[in-house]
Coordinates of C-alpha atoms in Angstrom, one line a residue:
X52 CA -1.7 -3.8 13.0
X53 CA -2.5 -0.9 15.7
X54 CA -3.8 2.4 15.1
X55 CA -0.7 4.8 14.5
X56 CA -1.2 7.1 17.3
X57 CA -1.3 4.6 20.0
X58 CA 2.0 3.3 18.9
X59 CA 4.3 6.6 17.8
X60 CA 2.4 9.1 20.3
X61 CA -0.2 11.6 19.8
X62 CA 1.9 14.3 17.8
X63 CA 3.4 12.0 15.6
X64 CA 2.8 13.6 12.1
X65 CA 0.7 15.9 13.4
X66 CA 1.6 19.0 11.3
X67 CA 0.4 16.8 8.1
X68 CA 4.6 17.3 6.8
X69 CA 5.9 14.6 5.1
X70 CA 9.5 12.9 5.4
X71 CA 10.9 12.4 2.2
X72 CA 13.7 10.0 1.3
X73 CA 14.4 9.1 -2.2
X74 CA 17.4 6.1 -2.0
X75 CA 18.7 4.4 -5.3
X76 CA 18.2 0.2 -4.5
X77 CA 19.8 -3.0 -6.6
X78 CA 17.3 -5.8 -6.6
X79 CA 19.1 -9.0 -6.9
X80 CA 17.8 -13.0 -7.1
X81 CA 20.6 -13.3 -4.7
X82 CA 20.3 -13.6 -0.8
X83 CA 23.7 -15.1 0.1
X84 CA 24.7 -11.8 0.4
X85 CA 22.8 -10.1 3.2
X86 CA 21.4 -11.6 6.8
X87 CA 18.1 -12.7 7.6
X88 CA 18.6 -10.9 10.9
X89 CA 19.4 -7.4 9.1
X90 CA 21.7 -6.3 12.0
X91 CA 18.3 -7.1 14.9
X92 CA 19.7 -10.2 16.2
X93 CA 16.1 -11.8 16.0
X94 CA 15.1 -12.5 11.9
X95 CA 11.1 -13.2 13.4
X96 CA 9.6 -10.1 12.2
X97 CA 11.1 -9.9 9.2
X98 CA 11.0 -13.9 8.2
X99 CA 7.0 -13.3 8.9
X100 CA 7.0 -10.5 6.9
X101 CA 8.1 -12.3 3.6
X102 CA 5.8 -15.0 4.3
X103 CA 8.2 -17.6 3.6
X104 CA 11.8 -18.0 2.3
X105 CA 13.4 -14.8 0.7
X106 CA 13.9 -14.8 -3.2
X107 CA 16.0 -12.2 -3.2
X108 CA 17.7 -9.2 -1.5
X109 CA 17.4 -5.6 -1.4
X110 CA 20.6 -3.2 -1.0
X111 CA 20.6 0.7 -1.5
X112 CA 23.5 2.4 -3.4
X113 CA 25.9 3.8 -1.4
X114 CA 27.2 7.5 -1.9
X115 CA 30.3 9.2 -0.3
X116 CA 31.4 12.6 0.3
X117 CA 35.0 13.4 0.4
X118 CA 34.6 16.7 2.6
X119 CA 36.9 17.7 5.1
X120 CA 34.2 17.6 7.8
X121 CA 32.7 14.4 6.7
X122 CA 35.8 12.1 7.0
X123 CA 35.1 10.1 3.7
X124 CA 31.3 9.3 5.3
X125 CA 29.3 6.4 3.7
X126 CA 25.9 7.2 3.3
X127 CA 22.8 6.4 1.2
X128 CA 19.7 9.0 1.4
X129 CA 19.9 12.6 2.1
X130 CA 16.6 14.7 3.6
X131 CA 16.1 18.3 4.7
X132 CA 15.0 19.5 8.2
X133 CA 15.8 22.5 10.5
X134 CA 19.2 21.4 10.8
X135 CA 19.8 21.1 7.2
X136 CA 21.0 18.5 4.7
X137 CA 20.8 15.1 7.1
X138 CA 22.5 11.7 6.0
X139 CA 21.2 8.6 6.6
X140 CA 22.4 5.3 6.4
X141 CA 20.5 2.2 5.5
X142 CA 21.0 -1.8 5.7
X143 CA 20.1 -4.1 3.1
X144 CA 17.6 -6.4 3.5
X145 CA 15.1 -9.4 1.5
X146 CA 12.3 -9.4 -0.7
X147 CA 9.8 -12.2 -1.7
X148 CA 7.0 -11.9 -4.2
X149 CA 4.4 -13.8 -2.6
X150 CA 1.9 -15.8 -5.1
X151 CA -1.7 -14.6 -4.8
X152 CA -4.2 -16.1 -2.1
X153 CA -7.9 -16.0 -1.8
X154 CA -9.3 -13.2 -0.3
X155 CA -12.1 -15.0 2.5
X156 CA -14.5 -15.2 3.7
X157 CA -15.9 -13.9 0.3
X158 CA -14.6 -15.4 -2.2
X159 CA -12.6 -18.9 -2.1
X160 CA -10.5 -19.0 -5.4
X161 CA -8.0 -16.9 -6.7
X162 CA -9.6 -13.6 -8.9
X163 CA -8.8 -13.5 -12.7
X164 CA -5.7 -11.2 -12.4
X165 CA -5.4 -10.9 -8.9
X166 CA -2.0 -9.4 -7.6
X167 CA 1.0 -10.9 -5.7
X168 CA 2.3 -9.4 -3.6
X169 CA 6.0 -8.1 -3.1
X170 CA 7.3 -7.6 0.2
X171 CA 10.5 -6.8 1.4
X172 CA 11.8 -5.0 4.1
X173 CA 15.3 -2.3 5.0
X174 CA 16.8 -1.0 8.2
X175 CA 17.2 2.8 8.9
X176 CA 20.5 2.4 10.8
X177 CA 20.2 6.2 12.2
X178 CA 17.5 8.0 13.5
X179 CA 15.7 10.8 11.1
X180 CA 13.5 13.5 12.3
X181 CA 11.7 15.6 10.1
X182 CA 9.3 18.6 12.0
X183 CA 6.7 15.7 13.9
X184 CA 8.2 12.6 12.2
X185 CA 10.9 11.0 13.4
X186 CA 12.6 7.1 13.4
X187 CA 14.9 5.9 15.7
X188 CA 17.9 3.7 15.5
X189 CA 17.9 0.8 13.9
X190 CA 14.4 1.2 12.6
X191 CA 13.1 -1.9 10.6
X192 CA 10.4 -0.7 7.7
X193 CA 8.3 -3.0 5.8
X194 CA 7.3 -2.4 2.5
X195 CA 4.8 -4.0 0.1
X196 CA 3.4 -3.8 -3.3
X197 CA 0.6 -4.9 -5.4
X198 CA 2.6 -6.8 -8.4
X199 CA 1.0 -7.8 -11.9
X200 CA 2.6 -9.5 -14.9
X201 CA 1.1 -8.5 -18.5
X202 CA -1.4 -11.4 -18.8
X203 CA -2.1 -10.6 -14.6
X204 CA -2.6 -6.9 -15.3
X205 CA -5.3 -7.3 -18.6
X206 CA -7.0 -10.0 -16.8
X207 CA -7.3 -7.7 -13.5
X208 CA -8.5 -5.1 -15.5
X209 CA -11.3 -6.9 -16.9
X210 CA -12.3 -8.4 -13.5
X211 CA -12.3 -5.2 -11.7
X212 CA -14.4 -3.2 -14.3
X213 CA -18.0 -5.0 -13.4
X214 CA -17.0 -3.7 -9.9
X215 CA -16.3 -0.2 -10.9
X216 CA -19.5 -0.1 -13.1
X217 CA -21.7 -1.3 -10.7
X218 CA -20.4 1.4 -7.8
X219 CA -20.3 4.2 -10.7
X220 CA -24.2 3.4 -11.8
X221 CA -25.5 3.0 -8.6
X222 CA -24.4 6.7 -7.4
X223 CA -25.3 8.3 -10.2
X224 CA -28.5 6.6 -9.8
X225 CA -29.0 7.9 -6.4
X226 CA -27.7 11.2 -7.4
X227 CA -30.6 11.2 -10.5
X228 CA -33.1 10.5 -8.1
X229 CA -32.2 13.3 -5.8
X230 CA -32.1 16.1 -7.9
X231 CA -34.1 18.7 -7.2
X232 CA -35.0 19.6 -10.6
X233 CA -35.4 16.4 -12.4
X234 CA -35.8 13.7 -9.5
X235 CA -37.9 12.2 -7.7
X236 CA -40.9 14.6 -7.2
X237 CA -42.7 12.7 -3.9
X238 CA -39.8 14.0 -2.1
X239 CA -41.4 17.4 -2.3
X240 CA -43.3 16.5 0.4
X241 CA -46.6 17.9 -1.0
X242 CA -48.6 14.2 0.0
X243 CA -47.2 12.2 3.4
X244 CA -47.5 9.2 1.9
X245 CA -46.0 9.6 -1.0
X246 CA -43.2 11.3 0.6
X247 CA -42.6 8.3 2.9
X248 CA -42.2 5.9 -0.1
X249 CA -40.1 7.9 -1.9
X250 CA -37.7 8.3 1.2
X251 CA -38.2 4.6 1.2
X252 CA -37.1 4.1 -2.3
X253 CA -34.1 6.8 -1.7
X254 CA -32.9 4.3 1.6
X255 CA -32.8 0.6 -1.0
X256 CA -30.9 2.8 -3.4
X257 CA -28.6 4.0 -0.4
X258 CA -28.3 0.3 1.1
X259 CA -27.3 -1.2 -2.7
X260 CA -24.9 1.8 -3.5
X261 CA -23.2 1.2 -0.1
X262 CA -23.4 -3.1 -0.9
X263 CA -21.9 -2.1 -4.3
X264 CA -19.2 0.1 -3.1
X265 CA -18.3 -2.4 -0.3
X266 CA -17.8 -5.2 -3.2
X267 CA -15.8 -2.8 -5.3
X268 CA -13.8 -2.3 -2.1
X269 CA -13.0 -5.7 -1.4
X270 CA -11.6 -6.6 -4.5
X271 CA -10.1 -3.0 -5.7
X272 CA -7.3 -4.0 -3.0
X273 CA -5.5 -7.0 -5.3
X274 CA -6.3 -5.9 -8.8
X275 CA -5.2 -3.2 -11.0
X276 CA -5.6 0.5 -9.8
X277 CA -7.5 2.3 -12.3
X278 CA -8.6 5.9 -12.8
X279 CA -11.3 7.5 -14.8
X280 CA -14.6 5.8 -15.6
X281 CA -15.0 2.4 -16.3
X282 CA -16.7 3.0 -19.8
X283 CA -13.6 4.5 -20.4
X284 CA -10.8 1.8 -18.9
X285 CA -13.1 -0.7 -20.6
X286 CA -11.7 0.4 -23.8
X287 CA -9.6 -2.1 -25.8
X288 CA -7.5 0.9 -26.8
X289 CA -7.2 1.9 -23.2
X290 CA -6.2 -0.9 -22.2
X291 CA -3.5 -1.3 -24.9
X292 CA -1.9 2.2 -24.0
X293 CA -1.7 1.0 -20.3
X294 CA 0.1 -2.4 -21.1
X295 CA 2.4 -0.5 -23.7
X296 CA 3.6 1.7 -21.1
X297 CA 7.2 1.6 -21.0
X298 CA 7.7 3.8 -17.9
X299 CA 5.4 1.0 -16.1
X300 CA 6.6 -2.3 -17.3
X301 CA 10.5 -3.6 -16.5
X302 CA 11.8 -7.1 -16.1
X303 CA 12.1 -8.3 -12.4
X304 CA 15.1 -10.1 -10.7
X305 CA 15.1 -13.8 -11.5
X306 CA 12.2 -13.1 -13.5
X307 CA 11.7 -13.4 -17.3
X308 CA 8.1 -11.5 -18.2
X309 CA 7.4 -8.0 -17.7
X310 CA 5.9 -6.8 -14.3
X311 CA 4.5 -3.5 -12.9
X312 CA 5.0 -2.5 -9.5
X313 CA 2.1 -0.6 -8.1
X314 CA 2.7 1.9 -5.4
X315 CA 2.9 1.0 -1.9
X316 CA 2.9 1.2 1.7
X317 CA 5.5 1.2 4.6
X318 CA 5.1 0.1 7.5
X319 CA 7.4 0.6 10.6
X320 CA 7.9 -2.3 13.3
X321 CA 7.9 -0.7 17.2
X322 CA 7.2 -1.8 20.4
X323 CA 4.2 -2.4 21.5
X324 CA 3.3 0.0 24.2
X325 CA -0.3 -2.5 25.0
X326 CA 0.3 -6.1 25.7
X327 CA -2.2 -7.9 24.6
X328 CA -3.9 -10.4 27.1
X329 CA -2.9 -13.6 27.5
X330 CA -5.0 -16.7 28.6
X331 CA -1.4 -17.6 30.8
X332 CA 0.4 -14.4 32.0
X333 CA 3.6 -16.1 32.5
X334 CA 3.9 -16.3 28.9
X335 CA 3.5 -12.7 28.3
X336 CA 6.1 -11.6 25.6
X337 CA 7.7 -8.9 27.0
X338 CA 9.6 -7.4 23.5
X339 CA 5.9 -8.3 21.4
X340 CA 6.1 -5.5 18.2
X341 CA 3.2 -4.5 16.2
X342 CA 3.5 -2.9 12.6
X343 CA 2.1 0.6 11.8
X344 CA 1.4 2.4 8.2
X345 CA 3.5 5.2 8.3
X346 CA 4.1 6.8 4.4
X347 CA 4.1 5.1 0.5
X348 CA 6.6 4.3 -0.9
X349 CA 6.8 3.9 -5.6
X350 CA 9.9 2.9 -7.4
X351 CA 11.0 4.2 -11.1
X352 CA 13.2 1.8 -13.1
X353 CA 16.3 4.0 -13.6
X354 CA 18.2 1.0 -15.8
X355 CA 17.6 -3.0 -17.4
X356 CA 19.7 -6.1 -16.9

């Protein structure tokens, strides 16, 4: 995945706008309905996406507007720029919730509550433009989510919260120690040597909050995002609220437990505008594609089976 300005141009998003598109989808258990090639001819980029065979397909609810003007026009997400209310028209396309996988080097089993991962991907079948953000044609977006069953999501929690603690303790302990009125007092700099060890003491504590953060960060990716202390999260009661959540919990296609859906990330497949080198230049692909983050993306349950 390539930086976003070497791939959508210098000024794309520049003006820190955003490009809003809210689209009702039905998730179905059923593929037989949609292509794998999701009106690109070649299904590569999106079979790699999933990770392996489609479970299920995506398809956004189609609206229509009976307007003189419009001709009885199909659409399925409205936005707003300079030239007003814009329509835009979107393809269905597959999902897959992919099983959880180690995350190496680090660590080479699966974590107590670790997330899948749902992917699943539409096509933007006109261009949008929106102030510095814009899509072409036919653009194909990628989106995944963190995904956690109940038992997944209480298990996660549990794993994660060492983590947190550690990070949490360790920059408050830093913080403590750097206080001017009640830390360390050989930072004063009233004695040379005592100075120097104190600085040297302040650098360990710097090196193990940065080690501690970089754990947290490692594993804060695949399990449950939390906020607020961990003293506090810790809390069975907490903990109970979260997984009694009804605006968080819903019961997935083909599925029979209740699962959250995190919020996520889209990406959007383009061209790559760098071809990367090749041991044989003769087998240069000339139409390679790299993926770019472009936005989020967070879904609300709006009704049950």
């Amino acid at each position: 995945m390539m930086q976003l300005h070497k791939l959508l141009g210098e000024n794309w998003g520049a003006d820190g706008g955003r490009l809003v598109l809210p689209v009702e989808v039905v998730i179905s258990s059923d593929t037989g309905s949609t292509s794998d090639t999701n009106g690109r001819g070649d299904p590569s980029m999106e079979m790699a996406w999933l990770g392996g065979k489609p479970t299920g397909s995506i398809q956004c609810i189609p609206k229509k507007t009976s307007s003189k003007d419009d001709c009885d026009q199909v659409y399925h997400a409205t936005y707003i720029n300079h030239k007003g209310e814009q329509r835009v028209k979107i393809l269905p396309g597959l999902w897959r919730n992919e099983p959880p996988t180690p995350i190496l080097p680090s660590y080479t089993k699966i974590l107590s509550g670790q997330a899948s991962s749902l992917r699943m991907y539409l096509n933007l079948l006109n261009s949008i433009e929106r102030n510095t953000i814009s899509f072409p044609e036919n653009q194909l977006l990628l989106l995944q989510s963190n995904t956690f069953r109940t038992s997944q999501f209480a298990s996660g929690i549990q794993t994660l919260l060492p983590y947190q603690y550690a990070k949490e303790q360790s920059q408050q302990l830093l913080e403590e120690q750097l206080n001017h009125e009640t830390g360390d007092r050989r930072l004063d700099g009233n004695d040379l040597l005592e100075t120097i060890g104190g600085y040297k003491d302040i650098a360990a504590l710097v090196m193990e909050r940065d080690e501690r953060r970089r754990r947290w960060r490692e594993v804060e990716a695949v399990l449950p995002k939390i906020t607020g202390s961990s003293i506090k999260i810790g809390r069975a009661a907490t903990t109970e609220q979260l997984l009694n959540d009804e605006k968080r919990w819903g019961v997935w296609p083909g599925d029979t437990e209740l699962m959250t859906i995190e919020r996520g990330v889209v990406l959007a497949v383009v061209s790559a505008k760098e071809k990367k080198p090749m041991l044989f230049p003769w087998l240069q692909d000339s139409n390679s594609e790299e993926t770019v983050v472009v936005g989020k993306w967070s879904a609300t349950p709006l009704f049950g089976e």
